[in-house]
PDB file of C-alpha atoms in Angstrom:
ATOM      1  CA  GLU A   1     -20.258   3.665   0.589  1.00  0.00           C
ATOM      2  CA  ALA A   2     -18.237   6.331  -1.492  1.00  0.00           C
ATOM      3  CA  GLY A   3     -14.457   5.436  -1.669  1.00  0.00           C
ATOM      4  CA  VAL A   4     -11.337   7.681  -1.310  1.00  0.00           C
ATOM      5  CA  ALA A   5     -11.295  10.132  -3.946  1.00  0.00           C
ATOM      6  CA  GLN A   6      -8.196  11.492  -5.447  1.00  0.00           C
ATOM      7  CA  SER A   7      -7.311  14.013  -8.090  1.00  0.00           C
ATOM      8  CA  PRO A   8      -5.890  14.891 -10.414  1.00  0.00           C
ATOM      9  CA  ARG A   9      -5.372  11.175 -11.521  1.00  0.00           C
ATOM     10  CA  TYR A  10      -2.655  11.932 -13.949  1.00  0.00           C
ATOM     11  CA  LYS A  11      -0.023  14.705 -13.995  1.00  0.00           C
ATOM     12  CA  ILE A  12       2.861  15.309 -16.109  1.00  0.00           C
ATOM     13  CA  ILE A  13       5.379  18.131 -14.871  1.00  0.00           C
ATOM     14  CA  GLU A  14       8.915  19.365 -15.915  1.00  0.00           C
ATOM     15  CA  LYS A  15      11.415  19.103 -13.158  1.00  0.00           C
ATOM     16  CA  ARG A  16      11.481  22.049 -10.600  1.00  0.00           C
ATOM     17  CA  GLN A  17       7.902  22.722 -11.020  1.00  0.00           C
ATOM     18  CA  SER A  18       5.400  22.085  -8.471  1.00  0.00           C
ATOM     19  CA  VAL A  19       2.084  19.979  -8.069  1.00  0.00           C
ATOM     20  CA  ALA A  20      -0.463  19.307  -5.727  1.00  0.00           C
ATOM     21  CA  PHE A  21      -2.776  16.569  -5.133  1.00  0.00           C
ATOM     22  CA  TRP A  22      -5.960  16.377  -3.442  1.00  0.00           C
ATOM     23  CA  CYS A  23      -7.742  13.615  -1.485  1.00  0.00           C
ATOM     24  CA  ASN A  24     -11.294  13.157   0.344  1.00  0.00           C
ATOM     25  CA  PRO A  25     -11.231  10.361   2.636  1.00  0.00           C
ATOM     26  CA  ILE A  26     -14.123   8.193   3.336  1.00  0.00           C
ATOM     27  CA  SER A  27     -16.954  10.234   5.711  1.00  0.00           C
ATOM     28  CA  GLY A  28     -15.926   9.666   9.056  1.00  0.00           C
ATOM     29  CA  HIS A  29     -12.468   8.355   8.872  1.00  0.00           C
ATOM     30  CA  ALA A  30     -10.281   9.774  11.442  1.00  0.00           C
ATOM     31  CA  THR A  31      -6.638   8.557   9.942  1.00  0.00           C
ATOM     32  CA  LEU A  32      -5.527   9.505   6.549  1.00  0.00           C
ATOM     33  CA  TYR A  33      -2.205   8.124   4.937  1.00  0.00           C
ATOM     34  CA  TRP A  34      -0.643   9.296   1.811  1.00  0.00           C
ATOM     35  CA  TYR A  35       1.815   6.499   0.478  1.00  0.00           C
ATOM     36  CA  GLN A  36       4.262   6.888  -2.550  1.00  0.00           C
ATOM     37  CA  GLN A  37       4.509   3.942  -4.821  1.00  0.00           C
ATOM     38  CA  ILE A  38       7.382   3.923  -7.321  1.00  0.00           C
ATOM     39  CA  LEU A  39       6.910   1.707 -10.436  1.00  0.00           C
ATOM     40  CA  GLY A  40       8.164  -1.915  -9.455  1.00  0.00           C
ATOM     41  CA  GLN A  41       7.933  -1.160  -5.689  1.00  0.00           C
ATOM     42  CA  GLY A  42       5.498  -1.290  -2.759  1.00  0.00           C
ATOM     43  CA  PRO A  43       3.773   1.533  -1.293  1.00  0.00           C
ATOM     44  CA  LYS A  44       5.995   3.830   1.162  1.00  0.00           C
ATOM     45  CA  LEU A  45       4.213   5.740   3.907  1.00  0.00           C
ATOM     46  CA  LEU A  46       5.188   9.548   3.436  1.00  0.00           C
ATOM     47  CA  ILE A  47       2.330  10.922   6.038  1.00  0.00           C
ATOM     48  CA  GLN A  48      -0.124   9.846   8.382  1.00  0.00           C
ATOM     49  CA  PHE A  49      -3.005  11.887   9.979  1.00  0.00           C
ATOM     50  CA  GLN A  50      -4.958  11.305  12.658  1.00  0.00           C
ATOM     51  CA  ASN A  51      -7.893  13.812  12.481  1.00  0.00           C
ATOM     52  CA  ASN A  52      -5.718  17.133  11.886  1.00  0.00           C
ATOM     53  CA  GLY A  53      -2.633  15.877  13.661  1.00  0.00           C
ATOM     54  CA  VAL A  54       0.605  14.527  12.041  1.00  0.00           C
ATOM     55  CA  VAL A  55       1.348  10.918  13.676  1.00  0.00           C
ATOM     56  CA  ASP A  56       4.074   9.895  11.530  1.00  0.00           C
ATOM     57  CA  ASP A  57       6.013  12.056   8.746  1.00  0.00           C
ATOM     58  CA  SER A  58       9.365  10.299   9.004  1.00  0.00           C
ATOM     59  CA  GLN A  59       9.495   9.322   5.402  1.00  0.00           C
ATOM     60  CA  LEU A  60       8.261  12.656   4.141  1.00  0.00           C
ATOM     61  CA  PRO A  61      11.278  14.525   2.124  1.00  0.00           C
ATOM     62  CA  LYS A  62      10.317  17.546   3.984  1.00  0.00           C
ATOM     63  CA  ASP A  63      12.573  20.091   1.979  1.00  0.00           C
ATOM     64  CA  ARG A  64      10.441  19.735  -1.128  1.00  0.00           C
ATOM     65  CA  PHE A  65       6.992  17.599   0.020  1.00  0.00           C
ATOM     66  CA  SER A  66       4.270  19.186   2.414  1.00  0.00           C
ATOM     67  CA  ALA A  67       0.904  17.955   3.202  1.00  0.00           C
ATOM     68  CA  GLU A  68      -1.956  19.266   5.207  1.00  0.00           C
ATOM     69  CA  ARG A  69      -5.166  17.979   6.559  1.00  0.00           C
ATOM     70  CA  LEU A  70      -7.728  20.834   6.777  1.00  0.00           C
ATOM     71  CA  LYS A  71     -10.430  20.375   9.397  1.00  0.00           C
ATOM     72  CA  GLY A  72      -9.780  16.731   9.740  1.00  0.00           C
ATOM     73  CA  VAL A  73     -11.068  15.806   6.446  1.00  0.00           C
ATOM     74  CA  ASP A  74      -9.740  16.607   2.999  1.00  0.00           C
ATOM     75  CA  SER A  75      -5.913  16.497   2.526  1.00  0.00           C
ATOM     76  CA  THR A  76      -3.505  17.863   0.107  1.00  0.00           C
ATOM     77  CA  LEU A  77       0.077  16.518  -0.750  1.00  0.00           C
ATOM     78  CA  LYS A  78       2.458  19.168  -2.613  1.00  0.00           C
ATOM     79  CA  ILE A  79       5.761  18.650  -4.218  1.00  0.00           C
ATOM     80  CA  GLN A  80       7.899  21.917  -4.853  1.00  0.00           C
ATOM     81  CA  PRO A  81      10.105  21.669  -6.744  1.00  0.00           C
ATOM     82  CA  ALA A  82       9.716  18.317  -8.115  1.00  0.00           C
ATOM     83  CA  LYS A  83      12.851  15.975  -9.131  1.00  0.00           C
ATOM     84  CA  LEU A  84      12.770  13.084 -11.419  1.00  0.00           C
ATOM     85  CA  GLU A  85      12.937  10.741  -8.936  1.00  0.00           C
ATOM     86  CA  ASP A  86       9.226  11.898  -7.545  1.00  0.00           C
ATOM     87  CA  SER A  87       7.596  10.159 -10.594  1.00  0.00           C
ATOM     88  CA  ALA A  88       5.499   7.797  -8.912  1.00  0.00           C
ATOM     89  CA  VAL A  89       1.723   6.918  -7.861  1.00  0.00           C
ATOM     90  CA  TYR A  90       0.696   8.958  -4.993  1.00  0.00           C
ATOM     91  CA  LEU A  91      -1.690   6.702  -2.784  1.00  0.00           C
ATOM     92  CA  CYS A  92      -4.238   8.323  -0.534  1.00  0.00           C
ATOM     93  CA  ALA A  93      -5.795   5.966   1.863  1.00  0.00           C
ATOM     94  CA  SER A  94      -7.845   6.364   5.107  1.00  0.00           C
ATOM     95  CA  SER A  95      -9.322   4.136   8.079  1.00  0.00           C
ATOM     96  CA  SER A  96     -11.872   4.747  10.804  1.00  0.00           C
ATOM     97  CA  ARG A  97      -9.591   3.732  13.784  1.00  0.00           C
ATOM     98  CA  GLY A  98      -6.289   3.125  12.516  1.00  0.00           C
ATOM     99  CA  LEU A  99      -4.183   0.247  11.318  1.00  0.00           C
ATOM    100  CA  ILE A 100      -5.844  -3.004  12.711  1.00  0.00           C
ATOM    101  CA  GLY A 101      -9.276  -3.690  13.715  1.00  0.00           C
ATOM    102  CA  ASN A 102     -10.277  -1.497  10.559  1.00  0.00           C
ATOM    103  CA  THR A 103      -9.361  -1.836   6.941  1.00  0.00           C
ATOM    104  CA  ILE A 104      -7.253   0.682   5.386  1.00  0.00           C
ATOM    105  CA  TYR A 105      -8.948   1.816   2.122  1.00  0.00           C
ATOM    106  CA  PHE A 106      -6.859   3.134  -0.805  1.00  0.00           C
ATOM    107  CA  GLY A 107      -7.709   5.531  -3.476  1.00  0.00           C
ATOM    108  CA  GLU A 108      -6.979   4.822  -6.881  1.00  0.00           C
ATOM    109  CA  GLY A 109      -3.812   7.212  -7.049  1.00  0.00           C
ATOM    110  CA  SER A 110      -2.439  10.061  -8.384  1.00  0.00           C
ATOM    111  CA  TRP A 111       0.095   9.234 -11.300  1.00  0.00           C
ATOM    112  CA  LEU A 112       2.967  11.875 -11.565  1.00  0.00           C
ATOM    113  CA  THR A 113       5.423  11.874 -14.394  1.00  0.00           C
ATOM    114  CA  VAL A 114       8.325  14.102 -13.970  1.00  0.00           C
ATOM    115  CA  VAL A 115      10.099  14.912 -17.215  1.00  0.00           C
TER     116      VAL A 115
ATOM    117  CA  GLN B   1      19.095  -6.333   4.085  1.00  0.00           C
ATOM    118  CA  LYS B   2      15.597  -4.868   3.159  1.00  0.00           C
ATOM    119  CA  GLU B   3      13.064  -5.207   6.200  1.00  0.00           C
ATOM    120  CA  VAL B   4      10.686  -6.845   3.779  1.00  0.00           C
ATOM    121  CA  GLU B   5      11.664  -9.111   0.708  1.00  0.00           C
ATOM    122  CA  GLN B   6       9.184 -10.295  -1.964  1.00  0.00           C
ATOM    123  CA  ASP B   7       9.828 -11.973  -5.390  1.00  0.00           C
ATOM    124  CA  PRO B   8       8.460  -9.377  -7.908  1.00  0.00           C
ATOM    125  CA  GLY B   9       7.929 -12.199 -10.560  1.00  0.00           C
ATOM    126  CA  PRO B  10       6.439 -12.223 -12.733  1.00  0.00           C
ATOM    127  CA  LEU B  11       4.507 -15.404 -12.077  1.00  0.00           C
ATOM    128  CA  SER B  12       2.290 -17.150 -14.938  1.00  0.00           C
ATOM    129  CA  VAL B  13       0.000 -19.959 -13.882  1.00  0.00           C
ATOM    130  CA  PRO B  14      -2.945 -21.873 -15.806  1.00  0.00           C
ATOM    131  CA  GLU B  15      -6.220 -21.214 -14.693  1.00  0.00           C
ATOM    132  CA  GLY B  16      -7.239 -23.792 -11.969  1.00  0.00           C
ATOM    133  CA  ALA B  17      -3.441 -23.905 -10.861  1.00  0.00           C
ATOM    134  CA  ILE B  18      -2.301 -23.522  -6.862  1.00  0.00           C
ATOM    135  CA  VAL B  19      -0.449 -20.401  -6.410  1.00  0.00           C
ATOM    136  CA  SER B  20       2.328 -19.797  -3.713  1.00  0.00           C
ATOM    137  CA  LEU B  21       3.395 -16.356  -3.188  1.00  0.00           C
ATOM    138  CA  ASN B  22       6.047 -15.777  -0.394  1.00  0.00           C
ATOM    139  CA  CYS B  23       7.451 -12.856   1.594  1.00  0.00           C
ATOM    140  CA  THR B  24      10.595 -12.972   4.164  1.00  0.00           C
ATOM    141  CA  TYR B  25      11.117 -10.324   6.629  1.00  0.00           C
ATOM    142  CA  SER B  26      14.034  -9.094   8.885  1.00  0.00           C
ATOM    143  CA  ASN B  27      12.225  -7.382  11.944  1.00  0.00           C
ATOM    144  CA  SER B  28      11.155  -9.688  14.550  1.00  0.00           C
ATOM    145  CA  ALA B  29       8.956  -7.066  15.931  1.00  0.00           C
ATOM    146  CA  PHE B  30       6.386  -7.524  13.193  1.00  0.00           C
ATOM    147  CA  GLN B  31       3.351  -9.188  14.584  1.00  0.00           C
ATOM    148  CA  TYR B  32       0.700  -8.059  12.219  1.00  0.00           C
ATOM    149  CA  PHE B  33       0.773  -9.451   8.515  1.00  0.00           C
ATOM    150  CA  MET B  34      -1.373  -8.479   5.454  1.00  0.00           C
ATOM    151  CA  TRP B  35      -1.970  -9.249   1.807  1.00  0.00           C
ATOM    152  CA  TYR B  36      -2.933  -6.729  -0.364  1.00  0.00           C
ATOM    153  CA  ARG B  37      -4.462  -7.518  -4.061  1.00  0.00           C
ATOM    154  CA  GLN B  38      -3.638  -4.512  -6.493  1.00  0.00           C
ATOM    155  CA  TYR B  39      -5.105  -4.409 -10.066  1.00  0.00           C
ATOM    156  CA  SER B  40      -3.595  -2.445 -12.699  1.00  0.00           C
ATOM    157  CA  ARG B  41      -3.910   1.359 -12.298  1.00  0.00           C
ATOM    158  CA  LYS B  42      -6.022   0.869  -9.154  1.00  0.00           C
ATOM    159  CA  GLY B  43      -5.007   1.044  -5.416  1.00  0.00           C
ATOM    160  CA  PRO B  44      -4.464  -1.644  -3.002  1.00  0.00           C
ATOM    161  CA  GLU B  45      -7.222  -3.686  -1.336  1.00  0.00           C
ATOM    162  CA  LEU B  46      -6.790  -5.851   1.680  1.00  0.00           C
ATOM    163  CA  LEU B  47      -7.340  -9.347   0.988  1.00  0.00           C
ATOM    164  CA  MET B  48      -6.194 -11.468   4.233  1.00  0.00           C
ATOM    165  CA  TYR B  49      -5.122 -10.096   7.668  1.00  0.00           C
ATOM    166  CA  THR B  50      -3.270 -12.564  10.401  1.00  0.00           C
ATOM    167  CA  TYR B  51      -1.979 -11.941  13.848  1.00  0.00           C
ATOM    168  CA  SER B  52       1.171 -13.659  14.810  1.00  0.00           C
ATOM    169  CA  SER B  53       1.921 -17.055  13.688  1.00  0.00           C
ATOM    170  CA  GLY B  54      -0.650 -19.761  12.337  1.00  0.00           C
ATOM    171  CA  ASN B  55      -3.064 -20.118   9.268  1.00  0.00           C
ATOM    172  CA  LYS B  56      -6.128 -18.171   8.240  1.00  0.00           C
ATOM    173  CA  GLU B  57      -8.315 -19.332   5.397  1.00  0.00           C
ATOM    174  CA  ASP B  58     -10.976 -17.424   3.462  1.00  0.00           C
ATOM    175  CA  GLY B  59     -12.635 -19.136   0.640  1.00  0.00           C
ATOM    176  CA  ARG B  60      -9.801 -19.904  -2.072  1.00  0.00           C
ATOM    177  CA  PHE B  61      -7.211 -17.788  -0.211  1.00  0.00           C
ATOM    178  CA  THR B  62      -5.015 -19.314   2.812  1.00  0.00           C
ATOM    179  CA  ALA B  63      -2.477 -17.057   4.741  1.00  0.00           C
ATOM    180  CA  GLN B  64       0.322 -18.742   6.549  1.00  0.00           C
ATOM    181  CA  VAL B  65       2.655 -16.995   9.072  1.00  0.00           C
ATOM    182  CA  ASP B  66       5.942 -18.621  10.364  1.00  0.00           C
ATOM    183  CA  LYS B  67       7.433 -16.106  12.734  1.00  0.00           C
ATOM    184  CA  SER B  68      10.443 -18.586  13.937  1.00  0.00           C
ATOM    185  CA  SER B  69      11.429 -18.408   9.954  1.00  0.00           C
ATOM    186  CA  LYS B  70      10.234 -14.934   9.440  1.00  0.00           C
ATOM    187  CA  TYR B  71       8.299 -16.100   6.367  1.00  0.00           C
ATOM    188  CA  ILE B  72       4.693 -15.790   5.265  1.00  0.00           C
ATOM    189  CA  SER B  73       2.700 -17.215   2.413  1.00  0.00           C
ATOM    190  CA  LEU B  74      -0.361 -16.592   0.673  1.00  0.00           C
ATOM    191  CA  PHE B  75      -1.944 -19.635  -1.229  1.00  0.00           C
ATOM    192  CA  ILE B  76      -4.593 -19.469  -3.775  1.00  0.00           C
ATOM    193  CA  ARG B  77      -6.538 -22.403  -5.017  1.00  0.00           C
ATOM    194  CA  ASP B  78      -8.305 -23.135  -8.168  1.00  0.00           C
ATOM    195  CA  SER B  79      -6.704 -19.698  -9.570  1.00  0.00           C
ATOM    196  CA  GLN B  80      -8.890 -17.954 -11.852  1.00  0.00           C
ATOM    197  CA  PRO B  81      -7.987 -15.288 -14.324  1.00  0.00           C
ATOM    198  CA  SER B  82      -9.810 -12.660 -12.320  1.00  0.00           C
ATOM    199  CA  ASP B  83      -6.866 -13.193  -9.915  1.00  0.00           C
ATOM    200  CA  SER B  84      -4.524 -11.741 -12.135  1.00  0.00           C
ATOM    201  CA  ALA B  85      -2.975  -8.803 -10.190  1.00  0.00           C
ATOM    202  CA  THR B  86       0.086  -7.715  -8.204  1.00  0.00           C
ATOM    203  CA  TYR B  87       0.022  -9.086  -4.598  1.00  0.00           C
ATOM    204  CA  LEU B  88       1.762  -7.289  -2.054  1.00  0.00           C
ATOM    205  CA  CYS B  89       2.696  -8.516   1.495  1.00  0.00           C
ATOM    206  CA  ALA B  90       2.692  -5.762   4.141  1.00  0.00           C
ATOM    207  CA  MET B  91       3.291  -6.171   7.880  1.00  0.00           C
ATOM    208  CA  SER B  92       3.388  -3.901  10.972  1.00  0.00           C
ATOM    209  CA  ALA B  93       5.199  -4.323  14.661  1.00  0.00           C
ATOM    210  CA  GLY B  94       1.740  -2.950  16.355  1.00  0.00           C
ATOM    211  CA  GLY B  95      -2.156  -2.624  15.765  1.00  0.00           C
ATOM    212  CA  GLY B  96      -2.618   0.905  16.655  1.00  0.00           C
ATOM    213  CA  SER B  97      -2.953   3.931  14.453  1.00  0.00           C
ATOM    214  CA  ASN B  98       0.489   4.984  15.540  1.00  0.00           C
ATOM    215  CA  TYR B  99       2.127   1.850  13.912  1.00  0.00           C
ATOM    216  CA  LYS B 100       3.122   1.986  10.162  1.00  0.00           C
ATOM    217  CA  LEU B 101       2.605  -0.794   7.418  1.00  0.00           C
ATOM    218  CA  THR B 102       5.794  -1.891   5.570  1.00  0.00           C
ATOM    219  CA  PHE B 103       5.126  -3.502   2.149  1.00  0.00           C
ATOM    220  CA  GLY B 104       7.042  -5.983  -0.037  1.00  0.00           C
ATOM    221  CA  LYS B 105       7.519  -4.650  -3.880  1.00  0.00           C
ATOM    222  CA  GLY B 106       4.602  -7.029  -4.866  1.00  0.00           C
ATOM    223  CA  THR B 107       4.333 -10.207  -7.027  1.00  0.00           C
ATOM    224  CA  LEU B 108       2.973 -10.016 -10.516  1.00  0.00           C
ATOM    225  CA  LEU B 109       0.490 -12.559 -11.164  1.00  0.00           C
ATOM    226  CA  THR B 110      -1.130 -13.596 -14.263  1.00  0.00           C
ATOM    227  CA  VAL B 111      -3.584 -16.512 -14.305  1.00  0.00           C
ATOM    228  CA  ASN B 112      -4.344 -17.769 -18.119  1.00  0.00           C
ATOM    229  CA  PRO B 113      -7.562 -19.050 -19.120  1.00  0.00           C
TER     230      PRO B 113
END
């Protein structure tokens, strides 16, 4: 079974520039998550999709971050304009039925450095 | 006070040692408790999952939850160099898809051959 695919793996941008990350979840997984993991900290949920709909985006900085999930499959996370404090790993994850009862599978992450 | 506290370490032990990793939490609504293992430059992977209080064993790994003390532990017996990773505790108030995981900071473990 193919895992959660993310791209690009690494990105370096200057502050105030924009960046987009792409995620392809495991086939058939209805729930998709984007987490932000700052170095030395645990992952923090940014947004959770159930199929096409947003379940939780309470911790997404909506003035600069946006995310969409087209046709309930792939997802894109965009940051515009980027700030230095956005330097982090952006982890995409998916599960088939939500939190418990099915494992959440994480991708390897997209590493963002803002200079 | 943070919802989940975890000593970031680093923790360095010799091969074969028993490792104890711990988290405390403040939110009494948490009922589901998980341990994730994260290798360098990889995403986290689920290691253990427990519901409410009690113990759960899986091979060399034992997870313990003490809800009265708001304290969870992960024990690794006969530790191996391949266990070297960051261990993240995570917890949730509910089991459905509308509940979110709250993670600890992670403890970096190195097992020396």
